């Protein structure tokens, strides 16, 4: 079955100088457990497409289904985890409390939350920083907190906008490996935006190449690294 089905989606932003067509004629299907990279030059609509799938913004035309439901229902049912480039952490919460947030929202009990948060903090190498606040961390560390938070509920779909962008090279490789492992273990589908061709090719089953003005999918490449 399909984690994501995007059908003939368009997105237009009204601006002072007229409408900007950010996306046009987008059709994309992501299979369960599939790893899909969105790549293309700046302004081709990668982030916009991801935000539409995440129901952070509605499409101007077309439909988006996540696990066979309209995207807004999937969002309410918490079927997916989101990690965007601007980490989006709550500044008044500690690292642990930020990671814990989706679990709290989902009504996971305090004891289980504690265990899961400790595991996740360790996974992203931030055990020693669990009691710090986001403004006491580097950009890369904040990004790791956002990744940990997006994994907290073991979502069936992960949406990630340049999740490794702010990481140094060593940490990036570690996080890439961990993400692949977690996605394989949990069977989660992943849709992620990247600027890096090697990252797109080595992490994903399919690379979706986009071009700007208006944002379109120009081709889709099977990497051959996919699961069989
Ligand atoms: P990418 O992520 O590929 O760099 P974006 O999705 O950020 O591209 O942007 C696609 C196009 O939509 C760009 O032309 C951008 O300027 C425009 N755009 C994105 N968000 C908005 C917005 N909130 N208001 C107006 N234009 C926007
Ligand atoms: P909850 O714990 O119900 O999820 P919040 O996420 O709003 O509630 O807040 C978590 C903690 O941060 C609470 O102790 C709350 O009092 C505090 N808090 C909430 N909003 C702010 C804020 N804008 N500035 C400082 N502290 C806040």
XYZ file of N, CA and C and ligand atoms in Angstrom:
738
model
N 0.845 -1.205 0.000
C 0.000 0.000 0.000
C 0.877 1.250 0.000
N 0.214 2.385 -0.010
C 0.950 3.632 -0.191
C 0.912 4.539 1.031
N 2.077 5.025 1.416
C 2.162 5.969 2.528
C 1.677 7.342 2.100
N 2.093 7.748 0.910
C 1.729 9.081 0.434
C 1.274 8.990 -1.022
N 0.141 9.617 -1.314
C -0.291 9.751 -2.703
C -0.611 11.224 -2.956
N 0.197 11.835 -3.822
C -0.005 13.234 -4.202
C -0.556 13.231 -5.624
N -1.732 13.820 -5.809
C -2.362 13.786 -7.123
C -2.596 15.179 -7.682
N -1.919 15.464 -8.778
C -2.112 16.688 -9.545
C -2.162 17.930 -8.660
N -1.165 18.037 -7.792
C -1.159 19.126 -6.817
C -0.498 20.380 -7.398
N -1.123 21.513 -7.108
C -0.538 22.810 -7.425
C -0.546 23.655 -6.164
N 0.449 24.540 -6.065
C 0.476 25.490 -4.961
C 0.901 26.851 -5.486
N 0.056 27.826 -5.218
C 0.325 29.197 -5.638
C 0.364 30.087 -4.412
N 1.385 30.919 -4.322
C 1.440 31.905 -3.239
C 1.118 33.275 -3.810
N 0.117 33.939 -3.285
C -0.125 35.312 -3.727
C 0.956 36.230 -3.154
N 1.530 37.095 -3.972
C 2.488 38.084 -3.466
C 2.112 39.444 -4.030
N 2.795 40.483 -3.548
C 2.487 41.855 -3.979
C 2.645 42.014 -5.482
N 3.628 41.299 -6.039
C 3.904 41.444 -7.469
C 3.198 40.376 -8.300
N 2.215 39.724 -7.706
C 1.464 38.710 -8.448
C 1.638 37.326 -7.838
N 0.952 36.355 -8.412
C 1.010 35.004 -7.866
C 2.327 34.325 -8.209
N 2.874 33.615 -7.229
C 4.044 32.777 -7.479
C 3.578 31.330 -7.535
N 3.831 30.676 -8.666
C 3.457 29.271 -8.790
C 4.579 28.404 -8.251
N 4.430 27.957 -7.000
C 5.505 27.200 -6.348
C 5.512 25.746 -6.810
N 4.337 25.200 -7.106
C 4.248 23.806 -7.567
C 3.160 23.703 -8.618
N 3.401 22.856 -9.622
C 2.384 22.632 -10.642
C 2.402 21.177 -11.107
N 1.232 20.587 -11.208
C 1.102 19.237 -11.763
C 1.938 18.192 -11.056
N 1.947 18.240 -9.722
C 2.783 17.294 -8.972
C 2.018 15.994 -8.732
N 2.571 14.896 -9.216
C 2.070 13.554 -8.937
C 3.205 12.759 -8.323
N 2.940 12.197 -7.158
C 3.998 11.434 -6.489
C 3.367 10.396 -5.574
N 3.866 9.179 -5.678
C 3.394 8.109 -4.805
C 4.587 7.556 -4.040
N 4.444 7.468 -2.735
C 5.505 6.903 -1.903
C 4.979 5.614 -1.289
N 5.664 4.508 -1.568
C 5.232 3.215 -1.038
C 5.568 3.111 0.449
N 4.876 2.248 1.159
C 5.196 1.999 2.559
C 6.655 1.599 2.680
N 7.349 2.187 3.626
C 8.734 1.823 3.878
C 9.731 2.367 2.868
N 9.247 3.130 1.911
C 10.154 3.641 0.886
C 10.891 4.892 1.370
N 12.091 5.073 0.853
C 12.953 6.207 1.196
C 13.050 7.090 -0.045
N 12.473 8.268 -0.009
C 12.431 9.126 -1.185
C 13.143 10.450 -0.908
N 14.052 10.829 -1.800
C 14.750 12.108 -1.675
C 14.162 13.108 -2.657
N 13.928 14.329 -2.211
C 13.534 15.429 -3.100
C 14.755 16.303 -3.301
N 15.102 16.515 -4.571
C 16.309 17.295 -4.852
C 16.027 18.237 -6.015
N 16.780 19.317 -6.088
C 16.594 20.287 -7.166
C 17.072 21.647 -6.702
N 17.216 22.588 -7.644
C 17.773 23.894 -7.287
C 16.875 24.650 -6.311
N 17.454 25.594 -5.653
C 16.747 26.449 -4.718
C 15.505 27.050 -5.390
N 14.383 27.014 -4.705
C 13.163 27.618 -5.221
C 12.327 26.692 -6.092
N 12.709 25.413 -6.203
C 11.946 24.504 -7.068
C 10.742 23.900 -6.337
N 10.579 24.236 -5.069
C 9.358 23.829 -4.367
C 9.487 22.598 -3.487
N 10.721 22.209 -3.187
C 10.932 21.016 -2.353
C 10.294 21.182 -0.975
N 10.621 22.295 -0.326
C 10.083 22.520 1.021
C 8.574 22.676 0.982
N 8.092 23.357 -0.038
C 6.646 23.548 -0.155
C 5.949 22.200 -0.276
N 6.487 21.317 -1.104
C 5.867 20.001 -1.270
C 5.848 19.237 0.048
N 6.961 19.297 0.769
C 7.033 18.603 2.051
C 6.026 19.201 3.051
N 5.923 20.522 3.046
C 4.968 21.185 3.961
C 3.527 20.815 3.616
N 3.248 20.640 2.333
C 1.884 20.239 1.947
C 1.597 18.815 2.425
N 2.581 17.923 2.243
C 2.376 16.535 2.693
C 2.175 16.516 4.207
N 2.910 17.396 4.907
C 2.804 17.466 6.368
C 1.560 18.219 6.823
N 0.771 18.707 5.865
C -0.430 19.470 6.194
C -0.109 20.738 6.988
N 1.058 21.307 6.747
C 1.382 22.585 7.373
C 0.825 23.724 6.546
N 0.371 23.396 5.339
C -0.136 24.367 4.386
C -1.037 23.589 3.424
N -2.157 24.159 2.989
C -3.021 23.408 2.072
C -2.601 23.596 0.615
N -2.820 22.574 -0.237
C -2.566 22.784 -1.667
C -3.596 23.732 -2.266
N -3.228 24.413 -3.341
C -4.176 25.266 -4.057
C -5.108 24.396 -4.908
N -4.558 23.312 -5.440
C -5.355 22.353 -6.217
C -4.786 20.964 -6.029
N -5.612 19.963 -6.290
C -5.163 18.576 -6.177
C -5.421 18.004 -4.793
N -5.020 16.754 -4.613
C -5.271 16.083 -3.334
C -4.015 15.401 -2.819
N -3.938 15.285 -1.499
C -2.827 14.581 -0.858
C -3.391 13.613 0.166
N -3.031 12.353 0.013
C -3.447 11.348 0.986
C -2.230 10.753 1.668
N -2.343 10.564 2.968
C -1.304 9.923 3.760
C -1.939 8.711 4.431
N -1.407 7.541 4.146
C -1.999 6.289 4.621
C -3.485 6.214 4.298
N -3.813 6.624 3.097
C -5.178 6.493 2.612
C -6.164 7.483 3.210
N -5.673 8.443 4.007
C -6.570 9.458 4.561
C -6.121 10.829 4.067
N -7.032 11.785 4.078
C -6.599 13.143 3.779
C -5.474 13.553 4.739
N -4.534 14.382 4.243
C -3.334 14.715 5.024
C -3.667 15.274 6.404
N -4.750 16.029 6.520
C -5.048 16.621 7.827
C -5.458 15.555 8.843
N -6.120 14.499 8.376
C -6.486 13.422 9.299
C -5.262 12.644 9.743
N -4.352 12.413 8.806
C -3.121 11.709 9.151
C -2.349 12.504 10.196
N -2.384 13.822 10.062
C -1.688 14.683 11.018
C -2.313 14.553 12.403
N -3.635 14.577 12.446
C -4.318 14.426 13.747
C -4.034 13.065 14.357
N -3.998 12.049 13.510
C -3.759 10.697 14.014
C -2.281 10.444 14.312
N -1.461 11.455 14.066
C -0.029 11.402 14.388
C 0.654 10.230 13.720
N 0.353 10.066 12.441
C 0.993 9.010 11.677
C 2.391 9.408 11.223
N 2.741 10.672 11.354
C 4.082 11.027 10.888
C 4.860 11.914 11.841
N 6.180 11.845 11.664
C 7.102 12.689 12.408
C 7.712 13.689 11.455
N 7.976 14.881 11.949
C 8.484 15.943 11.100
C 9.775 16.499 11.686
N 10.813 16.621 10.854
C 12.017 17.338 11.280
C 12.378 18.309 10.166
N 12.194 19.572 10.430
C 12.509 20.576 9.432
C 13.805 21.282 9.799
N 14.346 21.967 8.794
C 15.678 22.544 8.906
C 15.763 23.535 10.063
N 14.792 24.427 10.113
C 14.716 25.306 11.260
C 14.136 24.421 12.360
N 14.967 24.068 13.331
C 14.672 22.934 14.197
C 13.300 23.017 14.864
N 12.802 24.229 15.135
C 11.453 24.366 15.674
C 11.305 23.810 17.083
N 12.346 23.997 17.888
C 12.285 23.507 19.263
C 11.633 24.552 20.154
N 11.028 24.101 21.239
C 10.453 25.033 22.202
C 11.565 25.523 23.118
N 11.851 26.835 23.078
C 13.033 27.339 23.798
C 12.942 27.200 25.317
N 11.726 27.162 25.833
C 11.597 27.093 27.296
C 11.651 25.648 27.803
N 11.704 24.714 26.866
C 11.796 23.310 27.267
C 13.224 22.815 27.139
N 13.611 21.917 28.008
C 14.929 21.296 27.903
C 14.952 20.361 26.691
N 16.159 19.887 26.370
C 16.322 18.904 25.292
C 15.400 17.706 25.536
N 15.453 17.163 26.754
C 14.625 15.994 27.073
C 13.138 16.323 26.917
N 12.742 17.489 27.383
C 11.321 17.861 27.329
C 10.867 18.108 25.890
N 11.790 18.588 25.046
C 11.451 18.750 23.629
C 11.251 17.395 22.957
N 12.153 16.465 23.246
C 12.036 15.129 22.643
C 10.760 14.449 23.129
N 10.409 14.731 24.361
C 9.263 14.087 25.005
C 7.907 14.604 24.491
N 7.933 15.782 23.873
C 6.666 16.452 23.551
C 5.661 15.594 22.768
N 6.085 14.974 21.652
C 5.104 14.151 20.916
C 4.549 13.009 21.760
N 5.377 12.483 22.663
C 4.918 11.386 23.522
C 3.861 11.891 24.495
N 4.082 13.094 25.033
C 3.092 13.703 25.927
C 1.788 13.938 25.186
N 1.913 14.489 23.982
C 0.710 14.780 23.190
C -0.055 13.504 22.887
N 0.681 12.407 22.816
C 0.045 11.143 22.484
C -0.383 10.366 23.725
N -0.178 10.958 24.906
C -0.645 10.337 26.142
C 0.206 9.168 26.626
N 1.478 9.121 26.208
C 2.375 8.074 26.711
C 2.708 8.387 28.177
N 2.648 7.383 29.049
C 2.851 7.576 30.482
C 4.266 8.013 30.834
N 4.407 8.613 32.010
C 5.675 9.246 32.415
C 6.840 8.256 32.433
N 6.604 7.044 32.930
C 7.703 6.085 33.048
C 8.218 5.685 31.669
N 7.289 5.381 30.767
C 7.704 4.992 29.418
C 8.355 6.167 28.684
N 7.812 7.366 28.926
C 8.401 8.565 28.314
C 9.860 8.695 28.702
N 10.132 8.487 29.974
C 11.485 8.661 30.490
C 12.455 7.702 29.786
N 12.041 6.431 29.674
C 12.875 5.438 29.005
C 13.107 5.809 27.546
N 12.004 6.133 26.873
C 12.103 6.431 25.432
C 12.959 7.676 25.193
N 12.772 8.705 26.014
C 13.539 9.940 25.828
C 15.023 9.667 26.048
N 15.343 8.844 27.047
C 16.755 8.506 27.303
C 17.345 7.768 26.104
N 16.581 6.824 25.529
C 17.053 6.095 24.347
C 17.299 7.033 23.173
N 16.345 7.930 22.965
C 16.444 8.840 21.821
C 17.598 9.826 21.991
N 17.770 10.331 23.205
C 18.873 11.266 23.471
C 20.197 10.564 23.207
N 20.283 9.291 23.598
C 21.510 8.547 23.366
C 21.742 8.334 21.865
N 20.654 7.990 21.184
C 20.722 7.751 19.746
C 21.336 8.938 18.999
N 20.991 10.145 19.408
C 21.507 11.329 18.724
C 22.703 11.932 19.457
N 23.227 11.188 20.436
C 24.457 11.592 21.108
C 24.314 12.798 22.008
N 23.141 12.974 22.614
C 22.927 14.168 23.434
C 22.567 13.830 24.884
N 22.945 12.648 25.321
C 22.633 12.250 26.700
C 23.117 13.292 27.712
N 24.339 13.781 27.489
C 24.912 14.727 28.453
C 24.297 16.121 28.368
N 23.448 16.310 27.361
C 22.855 17.637 27.164
C 21.353 17.643 27.423
N 20.846 16.536 27.972
C 19.399 16.370 28.124
C 18.751 17.480 28.942
N 19.509 18.052 29.884
C 18.928 19.078 30.750
C 19.207 20.502 30.284
N 19.882 20.611 29.139
C 20.147 21.954 28.601
C 18.931 22.478 27.853
N 18.970 23.757 27.564
C 17.927 24.362 26.729
C 18.478 24.591 25.328
N 17.586 24.646 24.320
C 18.052 24.760 22.926
C 19.045 25.894 22.686
N 18.870 27.039 23.351
C 19.781 28.161 23.072
C 21.188 27.911 23.626
N 21.359 26.809 24.367
C 22.700 26.459 24.856
C 23.370 25.432 23.940
N 22.721 25.112 22.818
C 23.249 24.098 21.908
C 23.644 24.721 20.578
N 24.564 24.053 19.868
C 24.913 24.478 18.514
C 23.755 24.157 17.566
N 23.805 24.738 16.367
C 22.776 24.472 15.368
C 22.641 22.990 15.049
N 23.782 22.316 14.931
C 23.778 20.884 14.622
C 23.144 20.067 15.737
N 23.432 20.467 16.980
C 22.835 19.756 18.116
C 21.324 19.986 18.143
N 20.914 21.200 17.849
C 19.471 21.474 17.811
C 18.797 20.604 16.749
N 19.496 20.459 15.630
C 18.948 19.636 14.560
C 18.819 18.177 15.009
N 19.794 17.734 15.789
C 19.718 16.356 16.290
C 18.551 16.183 17.260
N 18.288 17.218 18.050
C 17.129 17.153 18.954
C 15.846 17.029 18.123
N 15.785 17.814 17.051
C 14.582 17.769 16.194
C 14.418 16.387 15.559
N 15.538 15.766 15.174
C 15.465 14.417 14.597
C 14.983 13.424 15.660
N 15.549 13.527 16.858
C 15.122 12.635 17.951
C 13.627 12.803 18.213
N 13.173 14.050 18.252
C 11.753 14.313 18.509
C 10.880 13.715 17.402
N 11.349 13.820 16.156
C 10.536 13.309 15.042
C 10.431 11.780 15.094
N 11.411 11.140 15.762
C 11.402 9.680 15.845
C 10.664 9.172 17.078
N 10.308 10.093 17.978
C 9.824 9.687 19.309
C 8.630 8.747 19.242
N 7.731 9.029 18.340
C 6.521 8.216 18.292
C 6.619 7.044 17.336
N 7.819 6.759 16.882
C 8.029 5.701 15.885
C 7.023 5.836 14.746
N 7.034 6.997 14.097
C 6.029 7.250 13.073
C 6.214 6.341 11.863
N 5.135 6.133 11.149
C 5.185 5.309 9.943
C 5.700 6.104 8.756
N 5.720 7.431 8.920
C 6.207 8.298 7.847
C 7.023 9.422 8.475
N 8.236 9.613 7.951
C 9.088 10.698 8.418
C 9.242 11.712 7.303
N 8.973 12.967 7.618
C 9.127 14.048 6.651
C 10.257 14.933 7.142
N 11.305 15.072 6.343
C 12.500 15.761 6.827
C 13.017 16.741 5.787
N 13.149 17.988 6.195
C 13.646 19.031 5.305
C 15.102 19.308 5.655
N 15.988 18.855 4.816
C 17.433 18.979 5.051
C 17.797 18.664 6.490
N 17.466 17.445 6.915
C 17.653 17.117 8.328
C 19.114 17.113 8.761
N 20.030 16.956 7.793
C 21.441 16.848 8.164
C 22.232 18.103 7.789
N 21.517 19.131 7.332
C 22.166 20.312 6.774
C 23.163 20.979 7.696
N 22.821 21.094 8.970
C 23.672 21.846 9.896
C 24.693 20.961 10.617
N 24.759 19.687 10.245
C 25.635 18.780 10.984
C 27.045 18.765 10.403
N 28.028 18.605 11.280
C 29.377 18.404 10.774
C 29.458 17.012 10.146
N 30.530 16.770 9.380
C 30.564 15.596 8.514
C 30.484 14.269 9.269
N 31.194 14.182 10.387
C 31.187 12.946 11.186
C 29.789 12.666 11.713
N 29.193 13.700 12.297
C 27.864 13.536 12.870
C 26.856 13.223 11.781
N 27.037 13.853 10.619
C 26.110 13.622 9.516
C 26.113 12.147 9.115
N 27.305 11.586 8.950
C 27.375 10.178 8.558
C 26.735 9.284 9.602
N 26.986 9.617 10.860
C 26.398 8.829 11.946
C 24.867 8.911 11.898
N 24.357 10.120 11.740
C 22.903 10.309 11.748
C 22.246 9.677 10.518
N 22.940 9.737 9.386
C 22.415 9.101 8.169
C 22.287 7.601 8.369
N 23.347 7.020 8.948
C 23.328 5.582 9.196
C 22.203 5.222 10.157
N 22.082 6.016 11.227
C 21.047 5.744 12.223
C 19.657 5.867 11.618
N 19.463 6.895 10.803
C 18.149 7.096 10.187
C 17.793 5.910 9.291
N 18.757 5.447 8.497
C 18.513 4.284 7.639
C 18.134 3.072 8.478
N 18.873 2.887 9.563
C 18.642 1.724 10.423
C 17.243 1.806 11.054
N 16.909 2.968 11.572
C 15.614 3.126 12.245
C 14.472 2.945 11.256
N 14.641 3.538 10.068
C 13.583 3.428 9.061
C 13.407 1.961 8.670
N 14.524 1.239 8.517
C 14.438 -0.176 8.153
C 13.783 -0.976 9.275
N 14.178 -0.685 10.509
C 13.647 -1.412 11.666
C 12.157 -1.198 11.851
N 11.740 0.049 11.723
C 10.335 0.372 12.008
C 9.484 0.281 10.752
N 10.114 0.109 9.594
C 9.366 0.059 8.342
C 8.792 1.410 7.941
N 9.336 2.482 8.512
C 8.822 3.815 8.202
C 9.205 4.235 6.783
N 8.312 4.932 6.126
C 8.647 5.598 4.872
C 9.289 6.938 5.225
N 10.204 7.380 4.375
C 10.882 8.653 4.623
C 10.832 9.494 3.355
N 10.407 10.733 3.487
C 10.532 11.692 2.392
C 11.418 12.809 2.913
N 12.567 13.012 2.277
C 13.460 14.051 2.787
C 13.997 14.929 1.660
N 14.193 16.187 2.018
C 14.747 17.172 1.104
C 16.238 17.256 1.347
N 17.002 17.291 0.273
C 18.451 17.442 0.428
C 19.017 18.260 -0.731
N 20.167 18.890 -0.471
C 20.892 19.571 -1.539
C 22.019 18.696 -2.065
N 22.231 17.567 -1.389
C 23.398 16.762 -1.683
C 23.024 15.583 -2.569
N 23.604 15.535 -3.758
C 23.331 14.424 -4.669
C 23.802 13.088 -4.072
N 25.032 13.030 -3.512
C 25.436 11.747 -2.897
C 24.483 11.311 -1.790
N 24.049 12.254 -0.965
C 23.131 11.897 0.118
C 21.822 11.346 -0.452
N 21.317 12.017 -1.490
C 20.071 11.572 -2.120
C 20.233 10.155 -2.662
N 21.336 9.923 -3.351
C 21.529 8.624 -4.014
C 21.767 7.512 -3.005
N 22.603 7.778 -2.000
C 22.975 6.695 -1.093
C 21.903 6.383 -0.062
N 21.091 7.375 0.292
C 20.076 7.106 1.321
C 18.758 6.621 0.746
N 18.444 6.994 -0.493
C 17.064 6.796 -0.924
C 16.894 5.637 -1.892
N 15.660 5.176 -1.984
C 15.284 4.197 -3.004
C 14.997 4.904 -4.323
N 14.431 6.119 -4.201
C 14.125 6.915 -5.399
C 14.490 8.360 -5.161
N 15.036 8.980 -6.204
C 15.357 10.397 -6.155
C 14.363 11.137 -7.047
N 13.646 12.076 -6.459
C 12.688 12.882 -7.207
C 13.358 14.208 -7.535
N 13.575 14.453 -8.829
C 14.297 15.644 -9.260
C 13.290 16.707 -9.687
N 13.430 17.895 -9.127
C 12.475 18.974 -9.413
C 13.169 20.147 -10.084
N 12.379 20.964 -10.795
C 12.922 22.178 -11.402
C 11.968 23.338 -11.103
N 12.499 24.554 -11.080
C 11.697 25.702 -10.644
C 10.929 26.404 -11.763
N 10.065 27.323 -11.309
C 9.310 28.274 -12.160
C 8.571 27.627 -13.311
N 7.469 26.988 -13.128
C 6.924 26.622 -11.816
C 7.560 25.339 -11.327
N 7.458 25.094 -10.016
C 8.023 23.878 -9.447
C 7.356 22.636 -10.006
N 8.167 21.804 -10.650
C 7.658 20.559 -11.251
C 8.608 19.419 -10.957
N 8.073 18.209 -11.049
C 8.936 17.038 -11.027
C 9.377 16.778 -12.456
N 10.689 16.789 -12.687
C 11.160 16.566 -14.056
C 11.486 15.100 -14.296
N 12.106 14.442 -13.320
C 12.238 12.996 -13.432
C 12.388 12.335 -12.079
N 12.196 11.033 -12.109
C 12.308 10.231 -10.892
C 13.283 9.102 -11.194
N 14.319 8.992 -10.365
C 15.380 8.025 -10.617
C 15.348 6.934 -9.545
N 15.300 5.696 -9.990
C 15.445 4.565 -9.064
C 16.934 4.418 -8.788
N 17.315 4.413 -7.523
C 18.750 4.356 -7.231
C 19.304 2.946 -7.319
N 18.430 1.952 -7.189
C 18.918 0.583 -7.184
C 19.451 0.156 -5.832
N 19.422 1.088 -4.848
C 19.847 0.717 -3.502
C 18.668 0.230 -2.670
N 17.474 0.273 -3.267
C 16.267 0.025 -2.497
C 16.150 -1.396 -1.986
N 15.225 -1.558 -1.068
C 14.909 -2.910 -0.587
C 14.214 -3.639 -1.733
N 14.318 -4.980 -1.718
C 13.688 -5.686 -2.832
C 12.255 -6.062 -2.545
P 12.905 24.968 -2.271
O 12.588 24.313 -0.974
O 13.032 24.006 -3.400
O 14.084 25.901 -2.208
P 10.469 26.424 -1.776
O 9.459 25.376 -1.623
O 11.008 27.041 -0.544
O 11.651 25.881 -2.679
O 9.888 27.589 -2.689
C 9.278 27.371 -3.940
C 8.830 28.703 -4.532
O 7.737 29.195 -3.771
C 9.886 29.789 -4.495
O 9.700 30.593 -5.636
C 9.555 30.554 -3.248
O 9.996 31.872 -3.344
C 8.041 30.459 -3.223
N 7.491 30.496 -1.856
C 7.656 29.577 -0.897
N 6.994 29.902 0.218
C 6.386 31.091 -0.046
C 5.546 31.964 0.705
N 5.188 31.665 1.957
N 5.116 33.085 0.104
C 5.467 33.383 -1.170
N 6.250 32.602 -1.929
C 6.717 31.472 -1.375
P 2.544 21.272 28.606
O 3.482 20.916 29.693
O 1.095 21.140 28.990
O 2.860 20.643 27.290
P 3.675 23.725 27.546
O 4.368 22.935 26.526
O 2.892 24.918 27.145
O 2.689 22.848 28.432
O 4.700 24.192 28.616
C 5.698 23.361 29.179
C 6.316 24.134 30.321
O 6.823 25.391 29.869
C 5.289 24.492 31.395
O 5.935 24.417 32.656
C 4.869 25.905 31.088
O 4.506 26.594 32.245
C 6.135 26.484 30.498
N 5.843 27.467 29.449
C 4.858 27.391 28.528
N 4.887 28.466 27.705
C 5.928 29.227 28.115
C 6.499 30.450 27.652
N 6.029 31.127 26.590
N 7.561 30.927 28.288
C 8.087 30.271 29.340
N 7.599 29.095 29.812
C 6.537 28.593 29.232
